[in-house]
Amino acid sequence: MLYKILMGKRSPIFLKPTEMFSRPLILEPNPLILSKTGRIHNKGTIELKNISKQTILFQLSFDPDVFCGISPACGELDKMASRSLTFLLEDTNRDLNELTFTIKYFIVPPDSTPDQITDIMMNQNSWKDTITATIKFSSHAEDAMKSVSSAFKTRNSLKKAIAREENNNLDEEERAMLERKIGDKEAQKAQLERKVESLRQQLEKKNEESVKFARNPTVEYNLVYIGIIILLLAILKRKIFN
């Protein structure tokens, strides 16, 4: 039985022999490979897994000049649970071959109260255990695949990596399709605007012709004469047939 000093009391921690000598946290993939050439990746995700049977608190430490941020920066992992750590890089010099960030963690003693867990979180400077996440930049796809394959411990991890890459390719295809649709919509919009402008000009021309027609006295007189002639013809028709 091992003991850890907590809140001035001796709180027991029970660990299996295998857990005493192996890390309770693992990262997959580690290292994570990003490309230096082609489409530049400024964003990535690493999976943090708790392979122990105890709750673990974790806190991330990283260089703010290199990373815009990593989410979540801290948290709690239940036994056998996992959490995705998503990072965003600044526009760094890609002459670098690798970047790292550190994860400090603390194994919570069994039967700890919420107040005790809160106090542990408030005293992160006393945490001694760490694990380092590595991000490598590669210029060659073959080297990258070799590094990735050596980093994976299980077949399921490799399947997840392939699925992530397929999702990235799908995102590119969807983005290209959306860009084409936006271009088509903009062309249709421009065509409609031209049609509306043409109709507006035609309408203005018709209005001008109507005004000229209404203001022409000769036209008015002709209409009166035509009306009188029609009236006379109607009267004559009645007299002839009556």
Tab-separated table of C-alpha atoms in Angstrom:
chain	number	residue	atom	x	y	z
A	1	MET	CA	0.000	0.000	0.000
A	2	LEU	CA	1.309	3.418	-0.994
A	3	TYR	CA	0.529	6.720	0.696
A	4	LYS	CA	0.310	10.285	-0.605
A	5	ILE	CA	0.243	13.360	1.637
A	6	LEU	CA	-2.996	15.244	0.924
A	7	MET	CA	-4.484	18.157	2.915
A	8	GLY	CA	-2.175	17.383	5.830
A	9	LYS	CA	-3.572	13.826	6.066
A	10	ARG	CA	-2.262	10.493	4.906
A	11	SER	CA	-4.618	9.250	2.195
A	12	PRO	CA	-4.106	5.710	0.860
A	13	ILE	CA	-3.604	5.065	-2.848
A	14	PHE	CA	-3.985	1.505	-4.064
A	15	LEU	CA	-2.163	0.717	-7.275
A	16	LYS	CA	-1.671	-2.539	-9.092
A	17	PRO	CA	1.966	-3.533	-9.675
A	18	THR	CA	1.588	-2.908	-13.430
A	19	GLU	CA	0.262	0.597	-12.759
A	20	MET	CA	3.138	1.389	-10.405
A	21	PHE	CA	5.705	1.049	-13.172
A	22	SER	CA	3.854	2.242	-16.308
A	23	ARG	CA	2.429	5.620	-17.211
A	24	PRO	CA	-1.281	5.900	-16.485
A	25	LEU	CA	-1.651	8.403	-19.353
A	26	ILE	CA	-0.830	7.817	-23.014
A	27	LEU	CA	-1.018	10.031	-26.101
A	28	GLU	CA	-2.110	8.829	-29.543
A	29	PRO	CA	-0.546	9.561	-31.912
A	30	ASN	CA	2.716	10.620	-30.334
A	31	PRO	CA	4.497	12.007	-32.234
A	32	LEU	CA	1.876	13.670	-34.424
A	33	ILE	CA	3.167	14.319	-37.963
A	34	LEU	CA	2.355	17.582	-39.777
A	35	SER	CA	3.382	18.412	-43.333
A	36	LYS	CA	5.877	21.146	-44.138
A	37	THR	CA	4.946	21.199	-47.804
A	38	GLY	CA	1.690	21.397	-49.716
A	39	ARG	CA	-1.340	22.271	-47.655
A	40	ILE	CA	-0.041	23.703	-44.382
A	41	HIS	CA	-1.624	22.331	-41.228
A	42	ASN	CA	-1.894	24.826	-38.364
A	43	LYS	CA	-4.354	22.687	-36.441
A	44	GLY	CA	-4.213	19.184	-35.039
A	45	THR	CA	-5.659	16.792	-32.497
A	46	ILE	CA	-3.997	14.373	-30.108
A	47	GLU	CA	-5.914	11.867	-28.006
A	48	LEU	CA	-5.139	11.780	-24.261
A	49	LYS	CA	-6.098	8.442	-22.690
A	50	ASN	CA	-6.310	7.348	-19.069
A	51	ILE	CA	-5.425	3.643	-19.043
A	52	SER	CA	-5.498	3.377	-15.257
A	53	LYS	CA	-8.412	2.548	-12.989
A	54	GLN	CA	-8.279	5.843	-11.098
A	55	THR	CA	-9.354	9.372	-11.897
A	56	ILE	CA	-6.559	11.635	-13.153
A	57	LEU	CA	-6.362	15.428	-13.189
A	58	PHE	CA	-4.283	17.039	-15.942
A	59	GLN	CA	-2.908	20.473	-16.794
A	60	LEU	CA	-1.243	21.525	-20.076
A	61	SER	CA	1.858	23.694	-20.341
A	62	PHE	CA	2.867	25.169	-23.718
A	63	ASP	CA	4.731	28.072	-25.329
A	64	PRO	CA	2.194	30.838	-26.173
A	65	ASP	CA	4.552	32.205	-28.831
A	66	VAL	CA	4.174	28.942	-30.748
A	67	PHE	CA	0.657	27.794	-29.871
A	68	CYS	CA	-2.431	29.994	-30.196
A	69	GLY	CA	-4.022	27.653	-27.707
A	70	ILE	CA	-4.787	24.066	-26.763
A	71	SER	CA	-8.253	22.947	-25.726
A	72	PRO	CA	-8.977	21.766	-23.135
A	73	ALA	CA	-6.015	23.196	-21.228
A	74	CYS	CA	-6.903	21.262	-18.085
A	75	GLY	CA	-9.462	18.808	-16.878
A	76	GLU	CA	-10.359	15.519	-15.276
A	77	LEU	CA	-10.187	12.070	-16.828
A	78	ASP	CA	-12.189	9.218	-15.368
A	79	LYS	CA	-10.702	5.741	-15.371
A	80	MET	CA	-10.251	4.277	-18.865
A	81	ALA	CA	-11.583	7.520	-20.399
A	82	SER	CA	-10.063	9.666	-23.142
A	83	ARG	CA	-10.086	13.321	-24.208
A	84	SER	CA	-9.216	14.969	-27.533
A	85	LEU	CA	-6.658	17.777	-27.202
A	86	THR	CA	-7.019	20.216	-30.103
A	87	PHE	CA	-4.194	22.679	-30.716
A	88	LEU	CA	-3.811	25.673	-33.020
A	89	LEU	CA	-0.370	26.882	-34.056
A	90	GLU	CA	0.799	30.394	-34.726
A	91	ASP	CA	2.414	31.116	-38.118
A	92	THR	CA	5.625	29.504	-36.982
A	93	ASN	CA	8.820	29.097	-38.950
A	94	ARG	CA	8.491	25.679	-40.558
A	95	ASP	CA	12.253	25.259	-40.517
A	96	LEU	CA	11.577	23.728	-37.101
A	97	ASN	CA	11.543	19.959	-37.123
A	98	GLU	CA	9.430	19.449	-34.022
A	99	LEU	CA	7.406	21.164	-31.302
A	100	THR	CA	6.364	19.900	-27.899
A	101	PHE	CA	3.969	20.672	-25.092
A	102	THR	CA	3.855	19.151	-21.622
A	103	ILE	CA	0.991	17.579	-19.713
A	104	LYS	CA	1.289	17.543	-15.928
A	105	TYR	CA	-1.017	15.122	-14.166
A	106	PHE	CA	-2.028	13.886	-10.752
A	107	ILE	CA	-3.625	10.560	-9.830
A	108	VAL	CA	-6.576	11.267	-7.540
A	109	PRO	CA	-6.616	9.050	-4.426
A	110	PRO	CA	-9.661	6.786	-4.097
A	111	ASP	CA	-12.631	8.104	-2.120
A	112	SER	CA	-11.416	11.714	-2.413
A	113	THR	CA	-14.084	14.280	-1.648
A	114	PRO	CA	-14.959	17.067	-4.116
A	115	ASP	CA	-13.289	19.586	-1.793
A	116	GLN	CA	-10.085	17.561	-1.776
A	117	ILE	CA	-10.116	17.325	-5.586
A	118	THR	CA	-10.605	21.098	-5.785
A	119	ASP	CA	-7.623	21.635	-3.487
A	120	ILE	CA	-5.517	19.336	-5.668
A	121	MET	CA	-6.434	21.414	-8.732
A	122	MET	CA	-5.453	24.579	-6.877
A	123	ASN	CA	-2.004	23.165	-6.062
A	124	GLN	CA	-0.812	22.188	-9.520
A	125	ASN	CA	2.729	23.348	-8.770
A	126	SER	CA	3.128	20.313	-6.546
A	127	TRP	CA	2.332	17.869	-9.359
A	128	LYS	CA	5.443	15.925	-10.318
A	129	ASP	CA	4.303	13.531	-13.048
A	130	THR	CA	4.461	14.707	-16.667
A	131	ILE	CA	4.068	13.382	-20.184
A	132	THR	CA	5.295	15.174	-23.314
A	133	ALA	CA	3.375	15.481	-26.586
A	134	THR	CA	5.540	15.817	-29.700
A	135	ILE	CA	4.568	17.404	-33.027
A	136	LYS	CA	6.939	16.679	-35.896
A	137	PHE	CA	7.116	18.378	-39.282
A	138	SER	CA	7.920	16.239	-42.301
A	139	SER	CA	8.637	17.164	-45.927
A	140	HIS	CA	8.265	13.665	-47.311
A	141	ALA	CA	5.120	11.588	-47.150
A	142	GLU	CA	7.086	8.331	-46.880
A	143	ASP	CA	9.035	9.526	-43.836
A	144	ALA	CA	5.825	10.805	-42.320
A	145	MET	CA	4.057	7.477	-42.770
A	146	LYS	CA	7.003	5.614	-41.239
A	147	SER	CA	6.976	7.911	-38.227
A	148	VAL	CA	3.235	7.597	-37.844
A	149	SER	CA	3.253	3.809	-38.140
A	150	SER	CA	5.982	3.508	-35.520
A	151	ALA	CA	4.019	5.748	-33.169
A	152	PHE	CA	0.877	3.615	-33.222
A	153	LYS	CA	0.644	0.830	-30.662
A	154	THR	CA	-2.650	-0.761	-31.722
A	155	ARG	CA	-4.505	-1.487	-34.932
A	156	ASN	CA	-7.438	0.640	-33.755
A	157	SER	CA	-5.146	3.680	-33.446
A	158	LEU	CA	-4.048	3.272	-37.073
A	159	LYS	CA	-7.673	3.013	-38.172
A	160	LYS	CA	-8.451	6.253	-36.339
A	161	ALA	CA	-5.546	8.023	-38.038
A	162	ILE	CA	-6.701	6.845	-41.466
A	163	ALA	CA	-10.233	8.006	-40.672
A	164	ARG	CA	-8.923	11.442	-39.639
A	165	GLU	CA	-6.985	11.737	-42.913
A	166	GLU	CA	-10.072	10.702	-44.893
A	167	ASN	CA	-12.075	13.355	-43.046
A	168	ASN	CA	-9.448	15.964	-43.963
A	169	ASN	CA	-9.667	14.958	-47.636
A	170	LEU	CA	-13.459	15.067	-47.432
A	171	ASP	CA	-13.266	18.551	-45.940
A	172	GLU	CA	-11.141	19.680	-48.900
A	173	GLU	CA	-13.625	18.223	-51.400
A	174	GLU	CA	-16.574	19.834	-49.615
A	175	ARG	CA	-14.746	23.163	-49.515
A	176	ALA	CA	-13.993	22.991	-53.251
A	177	MET	CA	-17.613	22.079	-54.004
A	178	LEU	CA	-18.894	24.967	-51.887
A	179	GLU	CA	-16.516	27.368	-53.620
A	180	ARG	CA	-17.839	26.229	-57.014
A	181	LYS	CA	-21.422	26.682	-55.835
A	182	ILE	CA	-20.639	30.164	-54.533
A	183	GLY	CA	-19.059	31.069	-57.891
A	184	ASP	CA	-22.152	29.826	-59.767
A	185	LYS	CA	-24.466	31.765	-57.456
A	186	GLU	CA	-22.447	34.947	-57.921
A	187	ALA	CA	-22.603	34.536	-61.721
A	188	GLN	CA	-26.385	34.026	-61.543
A	189	LYS	CA	-26.701	37.076	-59.318
A	190	ALA	CA	-24.739	39.224	-61.792
A	191	GLN	CA	-26.910	37.965	-64.668
A	192	LEU	CA	-30.112	38.780	-62.772
A	193	GLU	CA	-28.805	42.239	-61.929
A	194	ARG	CA	-28.150	42.869	-65.636
A	195	LYS	CA	-31.675	41.710	-66.520
A	196	VAL	CA	-33.220	43.926	-63.847
A	197	GLU	CA	-31.238	46.913	-65.121
A	198	SER	CA	-32.356	46.210	-68.713
A	199	LEU	CA	-36.010	45.956	-67.642
A	200	ARG	CA	-35.693	49.170	-65.665
A	201	GLN	CA	-34.338	51.005	-68.711
A	202	GLN	CA	-37.142	49.623	-70.909
A	203	LEU	CA	-39.740	50.704	-68.355
A	204	GLU	CA	-38.306	54.215	-68.203
A	205	LYS	CA	-38.409	54.393	-72.008
A	206	LYS	CA	-42.064	53.292	-72.071
A	207	ASN	CA	-42.937	55.882	-69.438
A	208	GLU	CA	-41.283	58.614	-71.489
A	209	GLU	CA	-43.202	57.536	-74.616
A	210	SER	CA	-46.480	57.520	-72.662
A	211	VAL	CA	-45.835	61.052	-71.406
A	212	LYS	CA	-45.066	62.281	-74.940
A	213	PHE	CA	-48.198	60.591	-76.272
A	214	ALA	CA	-50.363	62.156	-73.574
A	215	ARG	CA	-48.970	65.640	-74.219
A	216	ASN	CA	-49.468	65.571	-78.053
A	217	PRO	CA	-52.689	67.616	-78.904
A	218	THR	CA	-52.824	66.238	-82.456
A	219	VAL	CA	-53.230	62.766	-81.076
A	220	GLU	CA	-56.029	63.963	-78.806
A	221	TYR	CA	-57.872	65.612	-81.730
A	222	ASN	CA	-57.547	62.495	-83.861
A	223	LEU	CA	-59.072	60.429	-81.105
A	224	VAL	CA	-62.031	62.845	-80.878
A	225	TYR	CA	-62.606	62.707	-84.645
A	226	ILE	CA	-62.499	58.918	-84.616
A	227	GLY	CA	-65.039	58.868	-81.806
A	228	ILE	CA	-67.414	61.196	-83.671
A	229	ILE	CA	-67.149	59.109	-86.843
A	230	ILE	CA	-67.925	55.913	-84.934
A	231	LEU	CA	-70.940	57.594	-83.311
A	232	LEU	CA	-72.285	58.827	-86.696
A	233	LEU	CA	-71.853	55.397	-88.238
A	234	ALA	CA	-73.825	53.870	-85.395
A	235	ILE	CA	-76.676	56.388	-85.861
A	236	LEU	CA	-76.781	55.814	-89.631
A	237	LYS	CA	-76.815	52.060	-89.101
A	238	ARG	CA	-79.849	52.316	-86.836
A	239	LYS	CA	-81.721	54.508	-89.312
A	240	ILE	CA	-80.943	52.241	-92.255
A	241	PHE	CA	-82.018	49.030	-90.560
A	242	ASN	CA	-85.022	50.567	-88.811
